[in-house]
Amino acid sequence: MSQVEKKAGLLRRTSSSKKPLKEKVVLMYDEIFAKEDPAKNNPRFWDELFLMKVNLEYLESKLESVDGEEVQRIQDNINSLFHHCVQALGEEHQIKVVNALQTLCALFRGVHQKNKSASGFDIINMLMGFDKAEQRMKDLMERLDGLLCGDSSESLKSLCLKLLLCLECLLCYNISQNTILEYVMINSIFEAILQILSDVSSRGQHGYDAVVLLALLVNYRKYESVNPYIVKLSIVDDEPTLDVSMLSQYKDKEEENQGGFFSTLTSMVGSMFIADVDEKLSVQTNEAILLALYEAVHLNRNFITVLAQSHPEIDIPVTPTTPTPTTPTTPLGTTPPSLDMMNNPELPLDPNLQTSNLLITFLKYASIVMQDTKDEHRLNSARLCLIILTCIAEDQYADAFLHDDNMNFRVNLHRMPMRHRKKAVDKNIPSRPLVCAVLDLMVEFIVTHMMKDFPMDLYLRCVQIIHKLLCYQKKCRIRLHYTWRELWSALINLLKFLLSNETTLLAKHNIFHLALLVVNLFNMFITYGDTFLPTSNSYDELYYEIVRMHQVFDNLYCMVLRVSTNTGQWKEAASKVTHALVNVRAIINHFNPKIESYAAVNHISQLSEEQVLEVVRSNYDTLTLKLQDGLDQFERYSEQPKEAAFFKELVRSISLNVRKNVSLNTLSQDVLLKEFSTIS
């Protein structure tokens, strides 16, 4: 019985007694994998090869199948194939360029599958030969740069980016061990990536791949040597490029049918639309784009101005004037704002027109990602969101913008459904300075993650972000109108949780460090609250909450006193909390007798809040507190050495994910060949 086997490169139906014929390109591949030089008897061999439709699967499987001795025997031919692929990238005949790019992709994939345990040097030798590697890679990078920056079609640019991602992620599990990337450092394509991200048309189609490529290149041996991509990213001052190259690339890939989260692109500012859904949101996290955003915030001070760049949230249908992109289109129900409208400085002055910016977009995204941290990828994304917020909270310009009373926004954060609280109705969210949304996000996380598998690292970061914001408010004497009682209540409940789960948590975590940070937040309010709390009533309410929840602070003091007076690994850590509680205990010990006396004299069994506040106000003058040093000081964020292990593992995870998703068939061969056969 006869059959056709395209997979193996067989060409036509034959009878069972005859061998099937092979495609010409397959026969040519077989010649390359023979010992002889394929061009010896056919001087036009390489010209003809790149006019043939590439058989990706056959070429890759052929590379995988050769053993060690065969590799040595055919190495000259493989080197020659690589060289002629690079040469073909400079051809005017577009079909040759497409076939050369796909052949290079197949070479990288095939060599990776064959040499999973091989060193980068072995791979370089197999593909190019040591003696010619530097020139070959220089030629390759120059030609790719020319294709990305020139008038090439969008399909061709997409293929170039896929090839670069293959080169970056396929050859080694750890990109910092991918020796070929040394040549990508020497022959930089940074400007080409920025050009893609600066162009409205190309960034819409290639922005995601370009940003992932840049994020990974920035992390190549970043702790071991001078990385030119880090240096160049740190000095970019072109706002449109910074804008779209980072946050606006949370593209439609964010699972449009799993939680209604997706993004749209505008000319200057990217924003995301988050649909209103009743059930718990389930959004696919995108660590690569978060990493790119982190690198921009961390490395480039100019990016802070982009975060604050406001634009109106408008929904104006437009007719596309550009060809349909090959990347996912905007989901139904979300039409990007008109580019003409966004570029028009004379926007309609409608007081009901809501404005947005990249920071609001990021806060909304973070509020979804941080809801569920049980999955490793979500945990990494939540951690990265908090690291980004840490960098923002330390930046003077960002703090000034966050606290600007003339820049108010409505931010609809997503809240986790909880049995003990009513579902929030967010239709009439007040317009407030953005710092209120940041504080809301921190409070929301604190309240919703007190669980058995306690995310200690995330809690520490949350509390430290709050502390840094308070330090700025104290320094600049900013009286923020915020519902501080919600924060105080969340912090007290956190202390209560630590006390209730002391034994379980101590087996894994130093709970005393977190308790110290929380107590010192209260010390900030006690010592400096009169400089940044909005009214004197707010200061009274602080004391009321401390007195009302005195049992939690009393229990905490008993616990840390017990641990600090015994020998053990937590003795010193517990002792610090004991000393930090001095003013909280002074307040409790001062006001509690006064309140009890007031109740006894007035024959009241249970005092109202207003009656307790009256006692507090009338007894401040006899209260003695100790001045505590260093409350308004904090250690600035530093990636190295504390976060280095996290970022190395994160980059490895992203690289593995890219390796899974970089498909050579992302752009159909038939579509490509049809497109370029009309050009050539």
XYZ file of C-alpha atoms in Angstrom:
680
model
C 0.000 0.000 0.000
C 1.410 3.393 -0.979
C 1.386 6.654 0.961
C 2.752 10.204 1.015
C 5.102 11.197 3.859
C 5.728 14.935 3.847
C 7.312 14.709 7.253
C 10.280 12.714 6.013
C 10.645 14.850 2.924
C 9.099 12.276 0.569
C 7.697 13.718 -2.582
C 5.128 11.549 -4.364
C 2.967 8.420 -4.208
C 4.841 5.302 -5.304
C 4.212 1.589 -5.425
C 5.428 -0.501 -2.496
C 8.174 -2.062 -4.635
C 9.861 1.277 -5.348
C 11.609 3.717 -3.051
C 9.755 7.020 -2.610
C 11.286 10.055 -4.250
C 12.644 12.829 -2.028
C 12.152 16.569 -2.299
C 15.104 18.284 -3.946
C 15.782 20.330 -0.782
C 16.009 17.104 1.231
C 18.496 15.678 -1.253
C 20.520 18.878 -0.884
C 20.447 18.553 2.923
C 21.736 14.991 2.542
C 24.638 16.349 0.488
C 25.484 18.808 3.286
C 25.544 15.921 5.754
C 27.891 13.951 3.515
C 31.658 14.299 3.802
C 32.222 16.031 0.458
C 31.835 19.757 -0.141
C 28.338 20.045 -1.725
C 29.485 22.925 -3.947
C 32.371 20.907 -5.397
C 30.320 19.419 -8.227
C 27.668 22.130 -8.284
C 29.045 25.708 -7.978
C 25.466 27.037 -7.753
C 24.575 24.732 -4.854
C 24.117 27.469 -2.243
C 22.197 29.796 -4.576
C 19.799 26.983 -5.396
C 19.413 25.888 -1.752
C 18.025 29.213 -0.578
C 15.490 29.280 -3.399
C 14.002 26.029 -2.031
C 11.280 25.970 0.600
C 12.964 24.998 3.890
C 12.075 21.597 5.331
C 12.500 22.574 8.969
C 11.629 19.245 10.507
C 13.947 17.213 8.305
C 16.893 19.563 8.826
C 16.437 19.621 12.610
C 16.049 15.838 12.866
C 19.122 15.373 10.678
C 21.180 17.561 13.013
C 19.899 15.660 16.043
C 20.706 12.272 14.540
C 24.413 12.762 13.802
C 26.790 11.200 16.342
C 30.075 12.577 17.655
C 32.279 11.192 14.878
C 29.894 12.360 12.168
C 29.906 15.877 13.625
C 33.668 16.045 13.163
C 33.331 14.695 9.631
C 30.669 17.172 8.454
C 31.677 20.203 10.554
C 33.143 22.073 7.586
C 29.853 21.682 5.713
C 27.798 22.870 8.726
C 30.125 25.874 9.069
C 29.685 26.544 5.356
C 25.878 26.299 5.663
C 25.927 28.836 8.502
C 28.199 31.166 6.514
C 26.032 31.022 3.382
C 22.865 31.580 5.463
C 24.390 34.804 6.767
C 25.459 35.816 3.271
C 21.945 35.163 1.948
C 20.512 37.642 4.472
C 22.072 40.390 2.342
C 20.382 39.209 -0.858
C 17.839 41.402 -2.627
C 15.800 38.285 -3.434
C 13.415 38.209 -0.452
C 12.642 34.492 -0.702
C 16.343 33.780 -0.159
C 16.330 35.989 2.938
C 13.264 34.225 4.374
C 14.699 30.763 3.704
C 18.074 31.751 5.173
C 16.419 33.036 8.372
C 14.375 29.852 8.758
C 17.418 27.691 8.055
C 19.358 29.532 10.788
C 16.468 28.972 13.203
C 16.489 25.257 12.350
C 20.273 25.160 12.833
C 20.029 26.693 16.301
C 17.160 24.426 17.333
C 18.775 21.294 15.914
C 22.168 21.992 17.483
C 20.466 22.695 20.827
C 18.590 19.376 20.741
C 21.782 17.579 19.787
C 24.009 19.298 22.341
C 21.826 19.913 25.409
C 24.771 19.245 27.697
C 27.441 20.765 25.453
C 29.263 23.951 26.359
C 28.725 27.195 24.472
C 32.209 26.832 22.988
C 31.341 23.437 21.456
C 28.194 24.880 19.888
C 30.109 27.852 18.463
C 32.674 25.498 16.983
C 30.034 23.247 15.440
C 28.088 26.136 13.876
C 30.852 28.506 12.791
C 34.273 27.251 13.752
C 36.320 29.014 16.428
C 38.653 30.748 14.009
C 35.825 32.425 12.082
C 33.174 32.842 14.808
C 33.863 36.512 15.514
C 33.524 37.564 11.873
C 30.535 35.297 11.238
C 28.609 36.701 14.228
C 29.580 40.261 13.307
C 28.162 39.697 9.825
C 25.020 38.042 11.210
C 24.283 40.829 13.700
C 24.913 43.549 11.109
C 22.521 41.926 8.652
C 19.832 41.381 11.288
C 20.258 44.980 12.396
C 19.832 46.110 8.795
C 16.670 44.042 8.345
C 15.138 45.317 11.598
C 15.966 48.971 10.897
C 15.346 48.958 7.163
C 12.247 48.850 4.992
C 11.774 45.108 5.386
C 8.243 43.758 5.661
C 6.755 43.216 9.119
C 6.802 39.442 8.538
C 10.536 39.545 7.879
C 11.162 41.632 11.012
C 9.119 39.160 13.030
C 11.258 36.311 11.727
C 14.442 38.224 12.655
C 13.196 38.642 16.236
C 12.261 34.942 16.430
C 15.776 34.077 15.284
C 17.309 36.331 17.954
C 15.098 34.754 20.633
C 16.198 31.313 19.401
C 19.816 32.433 19.585
C 19.273 33.864 23.075
C 17.268 31.083 24.728
C 17.750 27.812 22.870
C 21.468 27.167 23.179
C 21.761 27.102 26.999
C 19.373 26.680 29.925
C 21.115 29.578 31.660
C 21.466 32.563 29.314
C 24.520 33.783 31.231
C 26.276 30.593 30.110
C 25.319 31.130 26.474
C 28.721 32.112 25.117
C 27.294 33.162 21.743
C 25.649 36.120 23.478
C 29.116 37.619 23.948
C 28.961 38.452 20.238
C 25.509 40.014 20.722
C 27.055 42.213 23.426
C 29.900 43.267 21.124
C 27.620 43.839 18.105
C 24.739 45.620 19.840
C 21.222 45.656 18.388
C 19.920 47.953 21.144
C 19.172 50.791 18.719
C 17.306 48.427 16.395
C 15.094 47.256 19.283
C 14.382 50.855 20.281
C 13.531 51.752 16.703
C 10.940 48.966 16.612
C 9.455 50.187 19.874
C 9.403 53.803 18.709
C 7.437 53.079 15.550
C 3.651 52.868 15.933
C 3.190 50.182 13.301
C 6.116 47.903 14.146
C 5.678 48.013 17.926
C 2.066 46.914 17.591
C 3.228 43.758 15.835
C 6.657 43.119 17.339
C 6.624 45.007 20.637
C 6.193 41.923 22.786
C 9.070 39.963 21.225
C 11.286 43.068 21.229
C 10.667 43.751 24.924
C 11.270 40.125 25.951
C 14.472 40.101 23.891
C 15.683 43.320 25.547
C 14.746 42.176 29.076
C 16.800 39.002 28.680
C 19.776 40.749 27.059
C 19.889 43.204 29.968
C 20.212 40.227 32.323
C 23.113 38.549 30.530
C 25.980 38.326 33.055
C 24.733 41.521 34.663
C 26.643 40.863 37.898
C 29.865 39.658 36.302
C 30.761 42.188 33.624
C 29.748 45.479 32.017
C 26.600 44.785 30.019
C 26.221 47.392 27.217
C 22.439 46.909 27.134
C 22.216 47.960 30.805
C 24.337 51.031 30.112
C 22.271 52.057 27.075
C 18.898 51.427 28.743
C 19.933 53.553 31.729
C 20.505 56.650 29.576
C 17.528 56.473 27.189
C 15.514 59.678 27.538
C 13.033 59.256 24.695
C 9.669 59.124 26.462
C 7.580 57.441 23.736
C 10.153 54.660 23.454
C 10.338 54.108 27.199
C 6.571 54.200 27.424
C 5.635 51.562 24.902
C 8.734 49.466 25.338
C 7.781 48.546 28.848
C 4.346 48.529 30.395
C 2.208 48.981 27.302
C 3.316 45.560 26.150
C 0.994 43.680 28.524
C -0.551 42.643 25.268
C -3.685 40.697 24.504
C -1.759 37.565 25.445
C -3.031 38.057 29.009
C -5.799 35.476 28.504
C -8.648 37.559 27.239
C -11.218 34.904 28.098
C -9.894 34.124 31.559
C -10.681 37.146 33.621
C -11.142 39.868 31.036
C -7.657 41.319 31.334
C -6.015 42.643 28.193
C -4.213 45.661 26.953
C -4.481 48.150 24.154
C -1.855 50.346 22.573
C -1.974 54.065 22.102
C 0.612 56.307 20.473
C 2.230 57.626 23.645
C 0.755 55.790 26.583
C -0.199 52.171 27.060
C -3.146 51.346 29.231
C -4.942 48.205 30.200
C -8.634 47.612 30.429
C -9.731 45.297 33.203
C -13.256 44.011 32.826
C -15.724 43.873 35.689
C -16.224 40.241 36.574
C -18.038 38.745 39.513
C -15.880 35.714 40.137
C -12.240 35.555 41.114
C -10.010 36.774 38.319
C -7.550 34.367 36.818
C -4.950 36.184 34.749
C -1.937 34.574 33.160
C 1.077 36.366 34.531
C 3.776 37.587 32.201
C 7.080 37.586 34.037
C 9.085 38.720 30.996
C 7.151 41.982 30.630
C 7.226 42.599 34.384
C 10.989 42.062 34.283
C 11.289 44.613 31.475
C 9.239 47.117 33.481
C 11.422 46.502 36.535
C 14.629 47.066 34.558
C 13.246 50.352 33.187
C 12.166 51.615 36.619
C 15.332 50.420 38.314
C 17.879 51.522 35.705
C 16.362 54.622 34.140
C 15.337 57.641 36.217
C 13.654 59.138 33.142
C 11.121 56.326 33.142
C 9.468 57.718 36.278
C 8.184 60.634 34.176
C 6.614 58.116 31.802
C 4.838 56.361 34.666
C 3.251 59.674 35.569
C 2.324 60.678 32.007
C -1.465 61.052 32.059
C -3.862 60.397 29.251
C -7.651 60.280 29.086
C -9.470 56.971 29.216
C -11.473 57.339 26.018
C -13.131 54.805 23.815
C -13.394 56.070 20.259
C -13.849 53.512 17.455
C -11.431 53.938 14.588
C -10.956 52.283 11.218
C -7.543 50.624 10.932
C -5.340 52.162 8.277
C -2.530 49.650 8.583
C -2.509 45.991 7.461
C -3.853 43.412 9.882
C -1.018 42.474 12.240
C 0.168 38.914 12.652
C 0.058 39.200 16.451
C -3.261 38.861 18.335
C -5.718 41.624 17.610
C -7.573 43.718 20.152
C -10.274 41.580 21.826
C -13.920 42.314 21.235
C -15.274 45.158 23.288
C -12.039 47.121 23.510
C -11.231 49.588 20.799
C -7.938 51.487 21.147
C -8.303 55.249 21.367
C -7.784 57.084 18.118
C -4.125 57.863 17.561
C -5.065 61.234 16.117
C -7.046 61.935 19.265
C -4.138 60.913 21.473
C -1.716 63.122 19.547
C -4.040 66.126 19.692
C -2.889 68.448 22.504
C -6.326 70.073 22.605
C -8.226 67.237 24.265
C -11.837 67.931 25.234
C -12.023 69.502 28.701
C -14.741 67.256 30.044
C -14.734 67.197 33.878
C -16.279 63.714 33.771
C -13.524 62.364 31.549
C -11.419 59.978 33.616
C -7.652 60.107 33.136
C -5.183 57.282 33.499
C -1.456 56.582 33.288
C 0.971 53.676 33.260
C 1.192 53.578 37.042
C -2.585 53.131 37.359
C -2.409 50.379 34.764
C 0.355 48.692 36.733
C -1.518 49.002 40.060
C -4.605 47.391 38.545
C -2.488 44.586 37.129
C -0.707 44.085 40.461
C -4.034 43.941 42.327
C -4.983 40.903 40.227
C -1.600 39.167 40.227
C -1.194 39.572 44.001
C -4.530 37.938 44.797
C -3.314 34.375 44.380
C 0.308 33.618 45.249
C 0.094 29.843 45.638
C 1.433 29.164 42.155
C 5.196 29.720 41.745
C 4.841 31.962 38.688
C 2.233 34.114 40.413
C 4.403 34.305 43.521
C 7.329 35.491 41.375
C 5.113 38.048 39.644
C 3.738 39.338 42.956
C 7.277 39.643 44.307
C 8.378 41.511 41.195
C 5.382 43.868 41.449
C 6.374 44.695 45.033
C 10.028 45.209 44.061
C 8.890 47.640 41.351
C 6.734 49.489 43.902
C 9.722 49.568 46.268
C 11.825 51.319 43.603
C 8.979 53.760 42.936
C 8.469 54.496 46.644
C 12.164 55.411 46.977
C 12.175 57.837 44.052
C 11.684 61.504 44.976
C 10.013 62.422 41.699
C 7.642 59.459 41.902
C 6.781 60.302 45.521
C 6.059 63.911 44.576
C 3.708 62.732 41.834
C 2.047 60.101 44.039
C 1.281 62.701 46.714
C 0.338 65.602 44.422
C -3.042 66.813 45.647
C -3.681 68.411 42.258
C -3.322 65.074 40.446
C -6.237 62.903 41.544
C -7.308 59.599 40.013
C -9.978 56.956 40.448
C -8.266 53.579 40.659
C -10.459 50.504 40.628
C -8.283 47.869 42.292
C -9.482 44.281 42.276
C -10.321 42.882 45.679
C -10.325 39.248 46.666
C -13.799 37.903 47.579
C -13.867 37.112 51.312
C -16.670 35.630 53.393
C -16.344 38.059 56.277
C -16.683 41.222 54.216
C -19.269 42.532 51.833
C -18.417 42.812 48.190
C -17.173 46.325 47.565
C -19.230 48.507 45.271
C -16.646 50.449 43.326
C -18.908 52.420 41.048
C -18.317 55.651 42.969
C -14.628 55.460 43.752
C -13.359 58.813 45.035
C -10.723 60.676 43.065
C -7.578 60.812 45.226
C -3.797 61.174 44.965
C -2.280 57.956 43.645
C -0.487 57.172 46.889
C -3.897 56.258 48.319
C -4.230 53.492 45.716
C -0.740 52.216 46.579
C -1.656 52.126 50.281
C -4.977 50.437 49.444
C -3.084 47.764 47.512
C -0.745 47.147 50.458
C -3.645 46.977 52.945
C -5.527 44.609 50.647
C -2.549 42.265 50.460
C -1.989 42.329 54.236
C -5.628 41.488 54.947
C -5.985 38.698 52.393
C -2.844 36.577 52.742
C -2.773 35.519 56.389
C -2.674 31.800 55.666
C -0.881 28.588 56.534
C 1.628 28.908 53.680
C 2.585 32.395 54.834
C 4.315 34.545 52.137
C 6.744 36.187 54.567
C 8.904 37.810 51.887
C 5.897 39.566 50.338
C 4.683 40.819 53.730
C 8.090 42.278 54.528
C 8.103 44.118 51.204
C 4.557 45.429 51.747
C 5.347 46.853 55.158
C 8.612 48.382 53.902
C 6.793 50.117 51.031
C 4.340 51.641 53.519
C 7.257 52.773 55.685
C 9.017 54.476 52.773
C 5.855 56.364 51.836
C 5.412 57.500 55.458
C 9.030 58.687 55.550
C 8.367 60.883 52.518
C 5.173 62.254 54.068
C 6.987 63.049 57.303
C 9.916 64.651 55.489
C 7.690 66.870 53.315
C 4.994 67.350 55.996
C 2.274 66.077 53.669
C -1.065 65.653 55.413
C -2.655 62.898 53.359
C -6.411 62.479 53.640
C -6.518 58.718 53.840
C -8.522 56.199 55.867
C -5.607 55.436 58.161
C -7.753 53.313 60.466
C -7.983 50.636 57.779
C -4.197 50.436 57.709
C -3.909 50.365 61.520
C -6.559 47.662 61.735
C -4.805 45.545 59.071
C -1.459 45.841 60.871
C -2.941 44.919 64.254
C -4.677 41.889 62.717
C -1.362 40.874 61.194
C 0.276 40.956 64.645
C -2.643 38.934 65.975
C -2.093 36.330 63.246
C 1.627 36.075 64.045
C 0.811 35.492 67.708
C -1.827 32.861 66.978
C 0.511 30.921 64.680
C 3.792 31.467 66.511
C 4.908 27.827 66.631
C 4.031 27.005 63.017
C 5.519 30.183 61.581
C 8.729 30.106 63.635
C 9.567 26.734 62.075
C 10.010 28.552 58.747
C 10.329 32.294 59.376
C 11.781 34.970 61.614
C 8.417 36.453 62.610
C 10.145 38.925 64.949
C 11.610 40.891 62.045
C 8.147 41.408 60.550
C 6.686 42.215 63.987
C 9.439 44.809 64.504
C 8.653 46.501 61.182
C 4.938 46.619 62.039
C 5.538 48.007 65.536
C 7.861 50.630 64.098
C 5.128 51.735 61.691
C 3.030 52.481 64.764
C 6.035 54.244 66.280
C 6.238 56.406 63.142
C 2.622 57.444 63.632
C 3.084 57.991 67.396
C 6.312 60.011 67.083
C 5.727 61.949 63.863
C 2.001 61.590 63.220
C 1.361 65.195 64.181
C 3.411 66.237 61.106
C 1.612 64.141 58.463
C -1.766 62.934 59.764
C -4.526 65.077 58.217
C -6.162 66.297 61.442
C -5.752 66.180 65.198
C -8.732 63.808 65.227
C -6.675 61.314 63.208
C -4.007 61.369 65.897
C -6.701 60.803 68.546
C -8.057 57.863 66.528
C -4.572 56.313 66.429
C -4.441 56.276 70.219
C -7.999 54.984 70.362
C -7.098 52.005 68.125
C -3.987 51.197 70.174
C -5.951 51.303 73.436
C -8.935 49.430 71.976
C -6.684 46.602 70.705
C -4.333 46.683 73.702
C -4.715 42.940 74.247
C -2.858 42.216 70.993
C 0.055 44.465 71.992
C 0.058 43.029 75.533
C 0.214 39.484 74.153
C 2.963 40.458 71.736
C 5.003 41.945 74.574
C 4.587 38.797 76.687
C 5.664 36.612 73.784
C 8.780 38.604 72.841
C 9.737 39.006 76.526
C 9.509 35.234 76.970
C 11.659 34.532 73.912
C 14.196 37.298 74.644
C 14.820 36.109 78.212
C 15.552 32.544 77.107
C 18.539 31.316 75.142
C 17.763 30.479 71.545
C 18.205 31.615 67.952
C 15.468 34.278 68.223
C 16.685 35.896 71.459
C 18.200 38.997 69.841
C 15.400 39.452 67.272
C 12.730 39.241 69.999
C 14.669 41.668 72.203
C 14.471 44.341 69.470
C 10.673 44.056 69.438
C 10.605 44.375 73.234
C 12.441 47.709 73.038
C 10.320 48.897 70.094
C 7.117 48.396 72.108
C 8.093 50.896 74.807
C 5.904 53.769 73.569
C 2.963 51.580 72.590
C 2.969 50.099 76.105
C 3.355 53.584 77.623
C 0.201 54.698 75.798
C -1.744 51.617 76.901
C -0.563 51.844 80.505
C -1.279 55.569 80.634
C -4.757 55.646 79.104
C -6.290 52.376 80.261
C -6.497 53.400 83.965
C -7.859 56.796 82.929
C -10.577 55.163 80.822
C -11.500 52.718 83.601
C -11.641 55.574 86.117
C -13.836 57.647 83.769
C -16.222 54.695 83.375
C -16.379 54.101 87.152
C -16.970 57.750 88.045
C -19.722 58.078 85.443
C -21.205 54.627 86.161
C -20.867 53.513 82.531
C -20.269 49.813 81.862
C -19.161 50.274 78.244
C -17.836 53.541 76.889
C -18.625 54.753 73.383
C -15.855 55.651 70.964
C -16.495 59.370 71.469
C -16.242 58.998 75.255
C -12.918 57.168 74.963
C -11.639 59.848 72.579
C -12.641 62.505 75.118
C -10.525 60.751 77.766
C -7.598 60.527 75.318
C -7.765 64.226 74.391
C -7.884 65.360 77.993
C -4.901 63.284 79.131
C -2.212 63.930 76.530
C -0.386 66.399 78.752
C 0.504 63.782 81.368
C 1.711 61.179 78.840
C 5.489 60.622 78.674
C 7.014 59.017 75.580
C 10.596 58.158 74.664
C 12.184 59.565 71.520
C 13.242 56.659 69.302
C 16.024 57.171 66.774
C 16.037 56.039 63.158
C 12.287 55.631 62.687
C 12.336 57.773 59.553
C 15.388 56.048 58.067
C 15.373 53.059 55.737
C 17.788 50.906 53.781
C 17.591 51.715 50.089
C 16.817 48.951 47.625
C 19.821 47.161 46.152
C 19.501 44.302 43.680
C 22.967 42.927 44.352
C 23.510 40.825 46.425
C 20.108 40.383 48.139
C 17.964 39.889 45.042
C 20.552 38.358 42.694
C 19.463 34.744 43.255
C 15.811 35.644 42.655
C 16.542 37.409 39.375
C 18.850 34.645 38.135
C 16.108 32.074 38.721
C 13.474 34.368 37.217
C 15.523 34.859 34.042
C 16.036 31.099 33.807
C 12.264 30.571 34.113
C 11.517 33.210 31.457
C 14.144 31.711 29.149
C 12.580 28.253 29.486
C 9.158 29.714 28.740
C 10.478 31.538 25.665
C 12.104 28.306 24.501
C 8.751 26.516 24.698
C 6.864 29.256 22.900
C 9.268 30.345 20.163
C 7.794 28.457 17.246
C 9.361 28.448 13.835
C 5.911 28.069 12.400
C 4.590 31.209 14.106
C 4.701 32.691 10.640
C 3.444 30.068 8.208
C 5.979 29.138 5.545
C 3.272 29.144 2.904
C 2.174 32.647 3.908
C 5.755 33.912 3.876
C 6.596 32.395 0.525
C 3.363 33.668 -1.012
C 4.082 37.156 0.352
C 7.637 37.310 -0.964
C 7.123 35.523 -4.272
C 5.167 38.571 -5.434
C 7.992 40.906 -4.321
C 10.962 39.064 -5.712
